[in-house]
Amino acid sequence: MAETKPVLMQGNEACAEGAISAGVRFYAGYPITPSTEIAEHMAARLPDLGGVFIQMEDEIASMAAVIGASIGGMRTLTATSGPGFSLKQENLGYAIMAEIPCVVVNVQRMGPSTGVPTAPAQGDVMQARWGTHGDHPIIVFSPASVYETFYLTIAAVNLSQKLRQPVIMLLDEVIGHMREKVMIPEAGKLLVEKSSDNIPADWKPYDEKGLTPLVPFGFGHYYHVTGLFHDQYGFPTGDPTQVERALDRIHGKLEKYRDEIVLTNYIGHKEPRVVIITYGCTVRSARAVVKKAYWQNRLPVGLLSLQTIWPFPGKEVAAIAKQADVIIVPEMNMGQIVGEVERYACGNAEVVPLNRYDGEMMSPDQISELLGRWL
Amino acid sequence: MEQLTQDYLRTKKLPHIWCPGCGNGIVTAALVRAIERTGYDQSEVVIVSGIGCSSRAAGYLNFNTLHTTHGRALAFATGLKMARPELKLFVIMGDGDCSAIGGNHFIHAARRNIDLNAVIINNHIYGMTGGQHSPLTPTGMKATTAPGGTLERAFDLLELARGAGATFGARGNAAQPRQLEQLILRAANHKGFSVLEALSPCPIAYGRRNKLGGAVEMLREMKDSAVSMEKASGMEPEELEGKTLSGVIFSTEAPEFSEEYYRSIGKA
């Protein structure tokens, strides 16, 4: 870890700075509330770093431009919010299929549709998982603080490169617009994990033997990139064996590196009766509750916060369910991750949803009131 | 020269998927010969394409090839060109791909005057999906989605490009492949956003339904109706009725976007 210094920073800025620290030098985007500060920050910073900032004609084009730049060998980022995230789904699927790295930020706002553009909500959890068509793998991080935003964005960029897989940063409006202290590395010290630079002569873009680093265009490897099912050289195929193998390949790499991808954190009682499971800004309210209930009052309560929401931390949830009697799942939506929690709890614990969907932050009081039923 | 052409084709991927009488092969061959004449190194050429019959050309060409999503080829190409301005990009699109679903990207690539070579193969129809009308289908012509003939008016693609800020526009056709090759070469040598409209016959999904004959008749009509800019300048408006202007339609100079960008950040 490089030398660090404390900085007061906004969540959206932290996302942009984290990306820069991880070597992102290309940003394409389109203005949308509440993510615009990320574009503005990149527009101010990238030119000085020799990077490219481009405001595209729409959200679809921004996603396309980012993929094009990644194929050119740059580390790339784009940011948007709900309506724009809907438009990005087409080319997000392309990047997954063609195994092109990129990081897509969705600073969530209240939906559906135009919704309440300035209000916080966690309504895009399932869209982040299943927004683009077909059976596809996806990685989604959900930070609970400005600090986490900074470091998870770095992790997102590095993982995206390593796995040649798009990674989504699913921010809450509250996180994007909040200012907090972050310890960031001194300027110029990049937190970049290099993929292998040694490219063998028989390099194949989609090698049957396993994951290979992407060799950018322009270096004499005349491969093909397509959203069609393709063979190990990138050429279209409809052969059932190869189609099945290709789908297993893109899912398999996430399974292989599952423990690097899935990040969770448990605080509280060692033998809890009630555990709160949540993600994003709701973690903050839950943490306040657990601090009081466990650290002050020594009640058998715990909190499992999910930094990674997709792939879903099923193993971690299953282990909690075997210990606890009750799992409370607070979410600022009508209940999205709670279904996954139920699935992995397998009936070993009672799973209780707690939902708020009025465009306001989930409060600690709401959670502690519900918690009081069992304690 | 023929051997070089072979180097630029992925011969193992042939035969192509196109129907008998399709003009896509003629346009693709003209493109390959033009690229050969540019003197570019094979490794610096990139072929980008969208979705549709014509966009399948990318898969047959032995360069770095990027077969993107429907209508989005120019947006992918813009990102790649900005990341790697030294690369030479040819963007192959069909008429529906470029002017309908990709219309927004088309006008904005023109507005930026980014150095991309757009090659639009215009067969006046959505061929891959079996013959639906496109924004370049002439009024009155039949399609599966316009069984009585389309009521809509067609774009003049090159006027659209010019109005949006493109600095080079040319039109050729599959019946005159040597001229087409020459036009693609001129488009490649032009700095800025260049638009090459290549008229091409689709006897299966367009000609048959509109009783335009087979490939031979359609190609003959293409050749007969083509009028060069020089010849047209001496013709009366009524004489030009039903004719198609061919050759370089416009060519101007304006700052090129990727160069301007890198200059602005002190990297050019």
XYZ file of C-alpha atoms in Angstrom:
643
model
C 0.000 0.000 0.000
C 1.285 3.408 -0.981
C 1.620 6.321 1.452
C -1.745 7.812 2.236
C -3.109 11.207 3.238
C -6.518 12.201 4.597
C -8.858 14.006 2.210
C -12.425 15.230 2.652
C -14.195 13.926 -0.371
C -17.612 13.425 -1.930
C -18.642 9.862 -2.806
C -18.878 10.585 -6.505
C -15.438 12.214 -6.424
C -14.066 9.227 -4.531
C -15.376 6.964 -7.248
C -13.641 9.046 -9.923
C -10.411 9.298 -7.916
C -10.442 5.588 -7.122
C -10.743 4.853 -10.821
C -7.849 7.182 -11.604
C -5.748 5.536 -8.892
C -6.438 2.189 -10.526
C -5.192 3.454 -13.865
C -8.424 4.496 -15.570
C -7.527 6.982 -18.295
C -10.678 6.951 -20.413
C -14.121 8.176 -19.495
C -17.148 8.452 -21.762
C -20.451 9.582 -20.341
C -23.652 11.513 -20.581
C -25.011 13.973 -17.983
C -27.521 12.538 -15.501
C -28.440 13.269 -11.890
C -27.166 12.162 -9.399
C -23.994 10.877 -11.066
C -22.907 13.977 -12.998
C -20.106 14.907 -10.573
C -18.219 11.783 -11.666
C -18.184 13.026 -15.274
C -17.299 16.544 -14.186
C -14.449 15.300 -12.040
C -13.090 13.152 -14.872
C -13.410 16.050 -17.320
C -11.260 18.144 -15.012
C -8.700 15.474 -14.148
C -8.112 13.231 -17.161
C -6.640 15.759 -19.620
C -3.815 16.546 -17.180
C -3.056 12.840 -16.946
C -2.919 12.450 -20.723
C -6.222 10.604 -20.628
C -9.408 10.950 -22.631
C -12.678 12.444 -21.484
C -15.502 12.476 -23.977
C -19.123 13.455 -23.512
C -21.043 11.248 -25.892
C -24.370 11.866 -27.619
C -26.266 9.453 -25.370
C -25.906 6.725 -22.759
C -25.778 3.961 -25.344
C -22.895 5.636 -27.146
C -21.053 6.201 -23.852
C -21.139 2.488 -23.105
C -20.032 1.690 -26.658
C -17.173 4.210 -26.556
C -15.897 2.767 -23.296
C -15.802 -0.732 -24.786
C -14.062 0.592 -27.911
C -11.412 2.308 -25.786
C -10.904 -0.849 -23.703
C -10.240 -2.800 -26.890
C -7.670 -0.109 -27.618
C -5.965 -1.011 -24.336
C -7.141 1.732 -21.967
C -8.705 1.240 -18.550
C -12.173 2.727 -18.781
C -15.072 4.036 -16.726
C -18.558 5.334 -17.380
C -21.142 6.525 -14.876
C -24.877 7.002 -14.988
C -28.118 6.670 -13.021
C -31.278 4.570 -13.416
C -32.674 5.774 -16.762
C -29.191 5.820 -18.265
C -28.393 2.439 -16.765
C -31.400 1.058 -18.641
C -29.916 2.367 -21.883
C -26.493 0.913 -21.146
C -27.782 -2.649 -20.794
C -27.442 -3.541 -24.487
C -23.730 -2.859 -24.697
C -23.105 -4.053 -21.163
C -24.214 -7.457 -22.417
C -21.842 -7.074 -25.342
C -18.906 -6.411 -23.005
C -19.792 -9.497 -20.955
C -20.081 -11.671 -24.055
C -16.940 -10.322 -25.736
C -15.076 -10.310 -22.395
C -14.056 -6.667 -22.580
C -13.163 -5.072 -19.222
C -14.858 -1.854 -18.096
C -16.402 -0.374 -14.968
C -19.944 0.997 -15.026
C -21.150 3.185 -12.169
C -24.862 3.485 -11.424
C -25.586 6.107 -8.769
C -29.094 4.930 -8.014
C -32.043 7.262 -7.800
C -35.715 6.700 -7.058
C -37.499 4.935 -9.933
C -39.182 3.518 -11.944
C -38.734 5.735 -14.995
C -37.669 9.334 -14.368
C -38.871 8.846 -10.777
C -37.457 11.283 -8.241
C -34.080 12.156 -9.744
C -32.611 13.544 -6.530
C -34.001 11.000 -4.067
C -32.124 7.944 -2.807
C -33.391 4.424 -3.459
C -31.981 0.940 -3.939
C -34.331 -0.093 -6.693
C -31.724 -1.195 -9.245
C -30.402 -4.251 -7.423
C -32.167 -6.705 -9.716
C -31.581 -4.581 -12.795
C -27.862 -4.656 -12.043
C -28.122 -8.448 -11.917
C -30.458 -9.116 -14.814
C -30.739 -5.880 -16.785
C -29.180 -7.176 -19.962
C -30.682 -10.143 -21.767
C -29.488 -13.726 -21.699
C -27.799 -15.878 -19.077
C -24.930 -13.676 -18.061
C -22.550 -13.350 -15.116
C -22.120 -9.987 -13.398
C -20.096 -8.456 -10.581
C -21.730 -5.688 -8.535
C -20.230 -3.763 -5.627
C -22.337 -1.693 -3.245
C -20.246 0.623 -1.021
C -21.517 1.946 2.319
C -19.176 4.921 2.657
C -17.007 7.319 0.696
C -13.982 5.324 1.834
C -15.469 2.076 0.558
C -16.405 3.789 -2.691
C -12.780 4.746 -3.267
C -11.316 1.317 -2.557
C -14.091 -0.755 -4.115
C -13.725 1.252 -7.334
C -10.029 0.347 -7.353
C -10.959 -3.288 -6.776
C -13.585 -3.040 -9.524
C -11.077 -1.781 -12.087
C -8.474 -4.394 -11.192
C -10.953 -7.278 -11.125
C -12.472 -6.142 -14.382
C -9.048 -6.261 -16.029
C -8.070 -9.560 -14.483
C -11.303 -11.340 -15.355
C -12.048 -9.426 -18.587
C -15.490 -8.830 -17.185
C -17.521 -5.643 -16.662
C -17.944 -4.652 -13.029
C -20.784 -2.465 -11.778
C -20.424 0.019 -8.955
C -23.944 0.335 -7.557
C -23.877 3.516 -5.508
C -26.656 5.078 -3.496
C -27.456 8.741 -4.041
C -26.678 9.245 -0.351
C -23.183 7.794 -0.797
C -22.540 9.658 -4.049
C -23.353 13.038 -2.548
C -22.014 12.604 0.984
C -18.674 14.035 2.116
C -16.427 11.996 4.397
C -12.786 11.570 5.201
C -10.885 9.157 2.999
C -7.282 8.078 3.285
C -6.090 8.182 -0.291
C -2.705 7.286 -1.741
C -0.275 10.124 -2.470
C -0.671 11.487 -5.956
C 1.171 9.536 -8.586
C 1.161 6.249 -6.702
C -1.096 4.060 -8.723
C -2.884 1.099 -7.268
C -2.748 -0.801 -10.504
C -2.501 -4.550 -10.668
C -0.865 -5.380 -13.950
C -2.197 -8.226 -16.004
C 0.472 -10.368 -17.597
C 2.548 -8.480 -20.140
C 4.116 -11.583 -21.645
C 1.949 -12.499 -24.560
C 2.767 -15.892 -26.081
C 2.899 -16.173 -29.872
C -0.023 -18.600 -29.861
C -2.203 -16.214 -27.845
C -5.910 -16.658 -28.418
C -8.478 -14.105 -27.281
C -10.851 -16.759 -25.903
C -8.443 -19.633 -25.270
C -10.214 -22.906 -24.512
C -7.525 -23.616 -21.924
C -8.523 -20.616 -19.830
C -8.536 -16.890 -19.325
C -5.921 -14.890 -21.231
C -5.183 -11.162 -20.929
C -6.684 -8.979 -23.628
C -4.176 -7.953 -26.278
C -5.331 -4.549 -27.532
C -5.989 -3.919 -31.210
C -3.053 -2.704 -33.267
C -0.408 -5.216 -32.207
C -0.663 -7.714 -35.026
C -3.025 -10.266 -33.470
C -5.822 -10.199 -36.031
C -8.618 -11.544 -33.909
C -12.343 -10.911 -34.178
C -14.563 -9.433 -31.470
C -18.301 -10.040 -31.644
C -21.409 -10.294 -29.496
C -22.262 -13.519 -31.288
C -21.266 -16.784 -29.695
C -17.723 -17.352 -30.817
C -14.888 -19.868 -30.884
C -11.537 -19.377 -29.155
C -10.358 -17.049 -31.939
C -13.479 -14.897 -31.678
C -15.240 -16.117 -34.833
C -18.991 -16.697 -34.815
C -20.280 -20.169 -34.144
C -23.678 -21.759 -33.690
C -22.261 -25.162 -32.854
C -24.137 -26.377 -29.744
C -21.003 -27.747 -28.069
C -19.112 -24.503 -28.545
C -22.096 -22.383 -27.514
C -22.457 -24.289 -24.258
C -18.728 -24.143 -23.639
C -18.651 -20.376 -24.225
C -21.420 -19.778 -21.699
C -19.722 -22.062 -19.165
C -16.514 -20.099 -19.760
C -17.887 -16.660 -18.894
C -19.682 -17.986 -15.807
C -16.830 -20.269 -14.789
C -14.278 -17.502 -14.418
C -16.426 -15.794 -11.779
C -16.877 -19.066 -9.939
C -13.138 -19.706 -10.026
C -12.278 -16.329 -8.521
C -15.364 -16.195 -6.284
C -13.445 -15.580 -3.061
C -11.662 -12.566 -4.560
C -14.946 -11.146 -5.827
C -17.304 -11.714 -2.901
C -16.609 -9.231 -0.108
C -18.679 -9.137 3.080
C -18.131 -7.912 6.615
C -19.633 -9.154 9.892
C -19.760 -7.132 13.096
C -21.526 -7.879 16.369
C -22.240 -10.815 18.682
C -20.417 -14.107 18.129
C -23.598 -16.103 18.695
C -26.275 -13.785 17.394
C -29.997 -14.409 17.639
C -30.858 -11.621 15.216
C -28.694 -10.604 12.271
C -29.260 -7.672 9.962
C -28.145 -8.293 6.391
C -27.904 -5.261 4.142
C -25.771 -3.284 1.677
C -25.037 0.256 0.481
C -26.087 3.246 2.553
C -28.546 1.136 4.577
C -25.493 -0.441 6.230
C -24.902 2.897 7.950
C -28.281 2.876 9.688
C -27.915 -0.793 10.578
C -24.446 -0.186 11.994
C -25.806 2.520 14.292
C -28.395 0.049 15.554
C -25.890 -2.759 16.128
C -23.463 -0.427 17.865
C -26.114 0.461 20.392
C -27.655 -2.988 20.758
C -24.429 -4.976 20.901
C -21.626 -2.712 22.048
C -23.689 -0.795 24.579
C -26.340 -3.295 25.623
C -24.527 -6.587 24.766
C -27.612 -7.962 23.029
C -27.146 -10.973 20.703
C -27.260 -8.941 17.512
C -25.032 -8.802 14.437
C -24.717 -7.128 11.052
C -23.579 -8.761 7.829
C -22.860 -6.015 5.321
C -22.498 -6.976 1.704
C -19.902 -5.010 -0.271
C -20.476 -7.457 -3.100
C -24.127 -8.090 -3.881
C -23.595 -10.014 -7.141
C -22.499 -12.768 -7.312
C -24.667 -13.092 -4.198
C -22.770 -14.048 -1.001
C -24.893 -17.162 -0.547
C -22.324 -19.123 1.425
C -21.953 -16.321 3.971
C -25.715 -15.913 4.330
C -26.223 -19.676 4.730
C -23.691 -19.734 7.574
C -25.470 -16.850 9.338
C -28.835 -18.555 8.941
C -27.539 -21.638 10.752
C -26.587 -19.472 13.754
C -29.337 -16.900 13.978
C -33.063 -17.278 14.644
C -33.999 -14.185 12.696
C -32.494 -12.306 9.749
C -33.707 -8.766 9.088
C -33.134 -7.402 5.590
C -33.574 -3.620 5.419
C -33.646 -2.228 1.874
C -34.669 1.056 0.299
C -36.910 -0.710 -2.197
C -39.918 -3.025 -2.094
C -37.741 -6.076 -1.404
C -35.073 -7.232 -3.849
C -32.083 -8.817 -2.096
C -34.392 -10.334 0.548
C -35.450 -13.043 -1.907
C -31.826 -14.115 -2.279
C -31.355 -14.124 1.484
C -34.400 -16.373 1.851
C -33.088 -18.681 -0.821
C -29.790 -19.219 0.989
C -31.266 -19.199 4.513
C -33.053 -22.432 3.483
C -35.584 -22.056 6.276
C -32.893 -22.205 8.974
C -33.751 -18.685 10.104
C -36.825 -16.536 9.808
C -36.155 -13.902 7.143
C -37.936 -10.597 7.698
C -37.932 -7.831 5.106
C -37.871 -4.166 6.103
C -38.626 -1.849 3.237
C -38.676 1.869 2.735
C -39.610 3.284 -0.645
C -40.633 6.897 -0.144
C -37.400 8.403 -1.435
C -35.977 8.859 2.057
C -33.073 7.184 3.819
C -33.770 4.127 5.977
C -33.457 5.364 9.568
C -31.823 3.518 12.514
C -35.096 3.916 14.406
C -36.995 1.900 11.830
C -34.528 -0.959 12.151
C -34.324 -0.900 15.969
C -38.097 -0.815 16.262
C -38.351 -4.022 14.260
C -35.393 -5.534 16.106
C -37.202 -4.916 19.408
C -39.764 -7.581 18.537
C -37.231 -10.324 19.165
C -35.091 -8.850 21.903
C -1.596 -7.507 -55.743
C -3.881 -10.531 -55.829
C -1.673 -12.238 -53.216
C -1.873 -9.178 -50.975
C -5.625 -9.253 -51.296
C -5.525 -12.865 -50.160
C -3.575 -11.775 -47.067
C -6.334 -9.355 -46.182
C -9.068 -11.975 -46.418
C -9.712 -14.728 -43.893
C -10.076 -17.295 -46.624
C -10.845 -20.055 -44.101
C -14.001 -18.158 -43.155
C -15.260 -18.222 -46.749
C -17.636 -18.856 -48.418
C -19.576 -15.915 -47.047
C -23.172 -16.021 -45.830
C -24.530 -13.612 -48.448
C -27.279 -14.568 -50.914
C -26.732 -15.121 -54.640
C -26.670 -11.761 -56.406
C -25.847 -9.761 -53.258
C -23.535 -6.801 -53.792
C -21.843 -6.966 -50.386
C -18.992 -9.076 -51.744
C -18.257 -6.551 -54.501
C -18.148 -3.666 -52.020
C -16.005 -5.664 -49.592
C -13.554 -6.506 -52.382
C -13.358 -2.823 -53.362
C -12.671 -1.965 -49.721
C -9.867 -4.521 -49.493
C -8.230 -3.221 -52.697
C -8.537 0.349 -51.469
C -6.943 -0.510 -48.104
C -4.150 -2.206 -49.988
C -3.548 0.979 -51.976
C -3.422 3.189 -48.861
C -0.130 1.560 -47.908
C -1.270 1.187 -44.295
C 0.386 -1.515 -42.261
C -2.005 -4.419 -41.749
C -1.660 -4.090 -37.977
C -2.842 -0.475 -37.874
C -6.082 -1.126 -39.779
C -9.250 -1.844 -37.807
C -12.570 -2.856 -39.315
C -15.587 -1.993 -37.170
C -19.101 -3.025 -38.138
C -22.652 -3.002 -36.823
C -25.349 -5.618 -37.261
C -26.868 -6.762 -40.520
C -25.825 -8.536 -43.714
C -23.155 -6.012 -44.667
C -21.669 -5.919 -41.167
C -20.738 -9.599 -41.493
C -17.953 -8.405 -43.823
C -15.784 -7.704 -40.772
C -15.519 -11.417 -40.039
C -14.011 -12.128 -43.470
C -11.305 -9.458 -43.310
C -7.910 -10.289 -41.836
C -7.363 -7.279 -39.598
C -8.367 -6.460 -36.058
C -12.112 -6.651 -36.509
C -14.858 -5.456 -34.205
C -18.393 -6.632 -34.916
C -20.475 -4.503 -32.548
C -24.165 -4.066 -31.700
C -26.922 -2.852 -34.022
C -26.401 0.791 -34.966
C -23.579 1.370 -32.510
C -20.521 0.771 -34.681
C -19.605 4.464 -34.888
C -19.882 4.908 -31.115
C -17.535 1.939 -30.500
C -15.227 3.307 -33.190
C -15.223 6.763 -31.581
C -13.996 5.292 -28.292
C -11.329 3.216 -30.004
C -10.126 6.112 -32.176
C -9.877 8.428 -29.153
C -7.933 5.795 -27.229
C -5.640 4.954 -30.155
C -5.671 7.818 -32.661
C -2.903 6.242 -34.753
C -5.188 3.387 -35.841
C -6.992 3.555 -39.207
C -10.640 2.717 -38.761
C -13.100 1.629 -41.445
C -16.660 1.351 -40.208
C -18.933 -0.863 -42.286
C -22.669 -0.386 -41.811
C -25.884 -1.134 -43.633
C -28.539 1.456 -44.466
C -30.856 0.546 -41.595
C -27.982 0.028 -39.190
C -26.465 3.442 -39.946
C -29.431 5.688 -40.593
C -32.231 4.279 -38.386
C -31.032 2.715 -35.140
C -27.590 4.297 -35.557
C -28.804 7.673 -36.803
C -27.842 9.547 -33.669
C -24.298 8.179 -33.644
C -23.980 8.931 -37.349
C -24.819 12.643 -37.062
C -22.639 13.077 -33.998
C -19.618 11.373 -35.563
C -20.141 13.794 -38.470
C -20.461 16.750 -36.104
C -17.208 15.886 -34.324
C -15.474 15.340 -37.672
C -13.620 12.431 -36.099
C -11.276 10.638 -38.499
C -13.348 7.529 -39.201
C -14.130 6.106 -42.618
C -17.796 5.187 -42.693
C -18.674 2.748 -45.478
C -22.431 2.373 -45.740
C -23.638 -0.426 -47.963
C -27.072 0.776 -49.050
C -29.324 -1.920 -50.453
C -32.465 0.044 -49.490
C -33.756 -2.740 -47.253
C -33.244 -4.733 -44.055
C -31.972 -7.884 -45.695
C -31.006 -10.099 -42.773
C -34.472 -9.953 -41.237
C -36.097 -10.654 -44.580
C -36.981 -7.334 -46.217
C -38.344 -4.535 -44.041
C -38.199 -0.906 -45.177
C -35.347 1.295 -43.965
C -34.934 5.089 -43.859
C -33.189 4.728 -47.228
C -36.002 2.807 -48.945
C -37.405 5.102 -51.660
C -41.031 6.199 -51.212
C -43.495 3.781 -52.765
C -41.214 0.755 -52.720
C -42.560 -2.436 -51.201
C -41.247 -4.223 -48.159
C -42.647 -6.867 -45.800
C -43.521 -4.059 -43.406
C -44.813 -1.859 -46.229
C -46.775 -4.313 -48.369
C -48.508 -1.479 -50.249
C -45.286 0.482 -50.690
C -43.714 2.708 -48.050
C -45.327 6.111 -47.469
C -42.249 7.418 -45.729
C -39.687 9.627 -47.398
C -36.070 8.482 -47.590
C -33.036 10.267 -46.241
C -30.439 11.542 -48.654
C -27.648 10.039 -46.553
C -24.899 12.258 -47.901
C -26.893 15.465 -47.459
C -27.670 14.318 -43.929
C -23.952 13.779 -43.318
C -23.028 17.119 -44.854
C -25.655 18.957 -42.801
C -24.351 17.297 -39.644
C -20.774 18.391 -40.331
C -19.079 15.550 -42.194
C -16.211 16.811 -44.340
C -16.209 14.147 -47.061
C -19.088 12.431 -48.819
C -18.999 10.151 -51.828
C -21.349 7.718 -53.550
C -20.453 4.716 -55.615
C -22.163 1.482 -56.548
C -21.530 -2.221 -56.852
C -21.885 -2.043 -60.650
C -18.786 0.149 -60.891
C -16.325 -1.499 -58.500
C -13.188 0.244 -59.793
C -14.743 3.652 -59.164
C -15.885 2.416 -55.752
C -12.349 1.363 -54.901
C -11.080 4.779 -55.972
C -13.705 6.536 -53.841
C -12.896 4.445 -50.763
C -9.229 5.292 -51.243
C -10.043 9.002 -51.420
C -12.235 8.697 -48.325
C -9.381 6.950 -46.478
C -6.936 9.685 -47.441
C -9.314 12.388 -46.265
C -8.659 13.602 -42.724
C -11.925 13.880 -40.826
C -15.227 12.032 -40.895
C -15.764 10.551 -44.344
C -18.955 8.963 -45.579
C -18.983 6.559 -48.474
C -22.400 5.381 -49.614
C -22.102 2.227 -51.691
C -25.305 1.327 -53.498
C -25.685 -2.416 -53.666
C -28.323 -4.792 -55.001
C -30.411 -7.054 -52.794
C -32.287 -9.123 -55.390
C -33.705 -11.524 -52.796
C -35.307 -9.254 -50.190
C -35.788 -6.059 -52.228
C -35.548 -6.634 -55.982
C -37.898 -9.599 -56.151
C -40.691 -7.921 -54.174
C -40.411 -4.751 -56.268
C -40.090 -6.531 -59.607
C -36.657 -5.019 -60.262
C -35.353 -8.183 -61.887
C -32.349 -10.217 -60.799
C -28.887 -9.093 -59.813
C -27.868 -8.388 -63.425
C -30.853 -6.103 -64.082
C -30.415 -4.337 -60.750
C -26.717 -3.750 -61.360
C -27.409 -2.500 -64.898
C -30.007 -0.050 -63.583
C -27.523 1.130 -60.918
C -24.906 1.779 -63.559
C -27.315 3.444 -65.996
C -28.800 5.800 -63.411
C -25.424 6.889 -62.004
C -24.395 10.347 -63.120
C -21.036 11.829 -62.228
C -20.902 15.231 -60.547
C -19.123 16.691 -63.578
C -21.732 15.417 -65.997
C -24.600 16.490 -63.723
C -23.364 20.072 -63.579
C -24.176 20.412 -67.292
C -27.609 18.757 -67.074
C -31.063 20.281 -66.640
C -33.072 19.368 -63.489
C -35.604 17.385 -65.561
C -32.775 15.403 -67.134
C -31.566 14.474 -63.643
C -34.974 13.036 -62.678
C -34.455 9.431 -61.566
C -30.680 9.708 -61.745
C -28.247 9.190 -58.857
C -25.270 11.438 -58.316
C -22.072 9.474 -58.020
C -18.453 10.253 -57.221
C -17.213 12.687 -54.594
C -20.292 14.727 -53.641
C -18.527 17.033 -51.200
C -15.076 17.448 -49.671
C -14.109 20.214 -47.280
C -11.663 20.692 -44.440
C -12.335 21.214 -40.742
C -10.433 20.461 -37.520
C -10.352 16.725 -36.841
C -11.568 15.781 -33.362
C -8.978 13.275 -32.076
C -6.108 15.474 -33.222
C -7.698 18.560 -31.661
C -8.235 16.686 -28.419
C -4.664 15.480 -28.086
C -3.371 18.907 -29.071
C -5.563 20.501 -26.398
C -4.083 18.303 -23.684
C -0.560 18.876 -24.983
C -0.011 15.347 -26.305
C -0.144 15.895 -30.058
